[in-house]
Amino acid sequence: MRTDYNNLPEQIDYLISEIKEVKEILSQRIGKPEEIPKFLSVEQLKHYLYQKGVLISKSKLYKMTSKDEIPCYKTGNRVYFSPEEIDNWLSAYLNQKSKTNSDFSGQDTIKDIMESALFKKQKK
């Protein structure tokens, strides 16, 4: 249907009704946000980190807990994580990684690769 001055009110009413329908559909899909528990299990932490954009396996999480590389609470043979502590750890970990990456220029990296290749040749 072509919009002109004569049918403008009907077009506006139609658009308003369409927007209301879209809002209803979105509100049904979004629902209530999940409440984050006070402590997370390894499986819950894996899902929590995935939602934050970090892909990590359960075995990697267990290895990190055994080396005390990630904040956790151990009771018997169970491991629990505090979401607040994980968020703080994650931001510190990512800042550390980005700082390490920014310390190297492209030339330094190329130079390191070439020196490594030369060292390997000399070993043979």
C-alpha positions as a LaTeX table, in Angstrom:
\begin{tabular}{lrrr}
\hline
Residue & $x$ (\AA) & $y$ (\AA) & $z$ (\AA) \\
\hline
Met1 & 0.00 & 0.00 & 0.00 \\
Arg2 & 1.36 & 3.36 & $-0.99$ \\
Thr3 & 1.41 & 6.06 & 1.65 \\
Asp4 & 0.00 & 9.45 & 0.78 \\
Tyr5 & $-1.59$ & 12.33 & 2.64 \\
Asn6 & $-5.07$ & 10.74 & 2.59 \\
Asn7 & $-4.13$ & 7.39 & 4.19 \\
Leu8 & $-1.40$ & 8.62 & 6.55 \\
Pro9 & $-3.45$ & 8.15 & 9.78 \\
Glu10 & $-4.26$ & 4.53 & 8.84 \\
Gln11 & $-0.61$ & 3.84 & 8.07 \\
Ile12 & 0.46 & 5.27 & 11.43 \\
Asp13 & $-2.14$ & 3.13 & 13.23 \\
Tyr14 & $-0.91$ & 0.07 & 11.36 \\
Leu15 & 2.73 & 0.77 & 12.29 \\
Ile16 & 1.80 & 1.30 & 15.94 \\
Ser17 & $-0.02$ & $-2.04$ & 16.05 \\
Glu18 & 2.96 & $-3.78$ & 14.43 \\
Ile19 & 5.35 & $-2.26$ & 16.96 \\
Lys20 & 3.11 & $-3.44$ & 19.82 \\
Glu21 & 3.18 & $-6.99$ & 18.45 \\
Val22 & 6.96 & $-6.94$ & 18.14 \\
Lys23 & 7.27 & $-5.64$ & 21.72 \\
Glu24 & 5.02 & $-8.46$ & 22.97 \\
Ile25 & 7.03 & $-11.12$ & 21.17 \\
Leu26 & 10.32 & $-9.73$ & 22.46 \\
Ser27 & 9.09 & $-9.46$ & 26.04 \\
Gln28 & 7.93 & $-13.09$ & 25.93 \\
Arg29 & 11.26 & $-14.29$ & 24.57 \\
Ile30 & 13.41 & $-12.26$ & 26.93 \\
Gly31 & 11.46 & $-13.15$ & 30.06 \\
Lys32 & 13.11 & $-12.63$ & 33.39 \\
Pro33 & 16.89 & $-12.59$ & 33.56 \\
Glu34 & 18.49 & $-15.56$ & 35.28 \\
Glu35 & 19.45 & $-15.00$ & 38.86 \\
Ile36 & 23.11 & $-15.80$ & 39.42 \\
Pro37 & 23.67 & $-18.03$ & 42.45 \\
Lys38 & 26.11 & $-17.01$ & 45.19 \\
Phe39 & 28.43 & $-19.90$ & 44.29 \\
Leu40 & 28.87 & $-21.76$ & 41.02 \\
Ser41 & 29.85 & $-25.35$ & 40.31 \\
Val42 & 32.37 & $-26.13$ & 37.58 \\
Glu43 & 29.59 & $-26.77$ & 35.05 \\
Gln44 & 27.80 & $-23.55$ & 36.03 \\
Leu45 & 31.07 & $-21.61$ & 35.82 \\
Lys46 & 31.71 & $-23.01$ & 32.35 \\
His47 & 28.26 & $-21.76$ & 31.26 \\
Tyr48 & 28.77 & $-18.42$ & 33.07 \\
Leu49 & 32.08 & $-17.82$ & 31.31 \\
Tyr50 & 30.54 & $-18.85$ & 27.97 \\
Gln51 & 27.91 & $-16.13$ & 28.44 \\
Lys52 & 30.77 & $-13.67$ & 28.98 \\
Gly53 & 32.41 & $-14.82$ & 25.73 \\
Val54 & 35.07 & $-17.08$ & 27.24 \\
Leu55 & 35.19 & $-20.65$ & 25.95 \\
Ile56 & 36.89 & $-22.99$ & 28.38 \\
Ser57 & 36.60 & $-26.72$ & 29.01 \\
Lys58 & 35.83 & $-28.37$ & 32.33 \\
Ser59 & 39.21 & $-30.09$ & 32.34 \\
Lys60 & 40.96 & $-26.74$ & 31.86 \\
Leu61 & 38.98 & $-25.30$ & 34.78 \\
Tyr62 & 39.98 & $-28.24$ & 36.99 \\
Lys63 & 43.64 & $-27.79$ & 35.99 \\
Met64 & 43.46 & $-24.09$ & 36.80 \\
Thr65 & 41.97 & $-24.83$ & 40.23 \\
Ser66 & 44.67 & $-27.38$ & 41.02 \\
Lys67 & 47.36 & $-24.81$ & 40.14 \\
Asp68 & 45.51 & $-22.01$ & 42.03 \\
Glu69 & 45.30 & $-19.96$ & 38.83 \\
Ile70 & 41.63 & $-19.15$ & 39.37 \\
Pro71 & 39.85 & $-18.11$ & 42.60 \\
Cys72 & 37.88 & $-21.01$ & 44.03 \\
Tyr73 & 36.68 & $-22.70$ & 47.22 \\
Lys74 & 37.38 & $-26.37$ & 47.73 \\
Thr75 & 35.35 & $-28.55$ & 50.07 \\
Gly76 & 36.20 & $-32.22$ & 49.96 \\
Asn77 & 36.27 & $-33.18$ & 46.32 \\
Arg78 & 34.01 & $-30.32$ & 45.22 \\
Val79 & 35.03 & $-26.94$ & 43.84 \\
Tyr80 & 32.93 & $-23.77$ & 44.01 \\
Phe81 & 33.41 & $-20.33$ & 42.50 \\
Ser82 & 32.15 & $-16.89$ & 43.49 \\
Pro83 & 30.81 & $-15.00$ & 40.45 \\
Glu84 & 32.08 & $-11.68$ & 41.84 \\
Glu85 & 35.59 & $-13.06$ & 42.33 \\
Ile86 & 35.50 & $-14.64$ & 38.87 \\
Asp87 & 34.50 & $-11.30$ & 37.30 \\
Asn88 & 37.39 & $-9.53$ & 39.08 \\
Trp89 & 39.82 & $-12.30$ & 38.13 \\
Leu90 & 38.64 & $-12.29$ & 34.51 \\
Ser91 & 39.05 & $-8.54$ & 34.08 \\
Ala92 & 42.51 & $-8.66$ & 35.70 \\
Tyr93 & 43.48 & $-11.66$ & 33.54 \\
Leu94 & 42.32 & $-9.96$ & 30.35 \\
Asn95 & 44.07 & $-6.70$ & 31.28 \\
Gln96 & 47.27 & $-8.64$ & 31.94 \\
Lys97 & 46.99 & $-10.37$ & 28.55 \\
Ser98 & 46.33 & $-7.12$ & 26.69 \\
Lys99 & 49.23 & $-5.42$ & 28.49 \\
Thr100 & 51.53 & $-8.30$ & 27.53 \\
Asn101 & 50.38 & $-8.09$ & 23.91 \\
Ser102 & 50.84 & $-4.31$ & 23.78 \\
Asp103 & 54.41 & $-4.62$ & 25.10 \\
Phe104 & 55.48 & $-6.27$ & 21.85 \\
Ser105 & 55.69 & $-4.40$ & 18.61 \\
Gly106 & 55.34 & $-6.18$ & 15.31 \\
Gln107 & 59.09 & $-5.97$ & 14.72 \\
Asp108 & 59.86 & $-7.57$ & 18.09 \\
Thr109 & 57.59 & $-10.49$ & 17.29 \\
Ile110 & 59.09 & $-11.02$ & 13.83 \\
Lys111 & 62.58 & $-10.77$ & 15.29 \\
Asp112 & 61.72 & $-13.37$ & 17.96 \\
Ile113 & 60.32 & $-15.75$ & 15.34 \\
Met114 & 63.41 & $-15.42$ & 13.16 \\
Glu115 & 65.76 & $-15.93$ & 16.11 \\
Ser116 & 63.79 & $-19.00$ & 17.15 \\
Ala117 & 64.00 & $-20.41$ & 13.61 \\
Leu118 & 67.76 & $-19.78$ & 13.48 \\
Phe119 & 68.21 & $-21.41$ & 16.88 \\
Lys120 & 66.33 & $-24.50$ & 15.70 \\
Lys121 & 68.52 & $-24.69$ & 12.57 \\
Gln122 & 71.69 & $-24.50$ & 14.65 \\
Lys123 & 70.49 & $-27.36$ & 16.86 \\
Lys124 & 70.28 & $-29.72$ & 13.88 \\
\hline
\end{tabular}
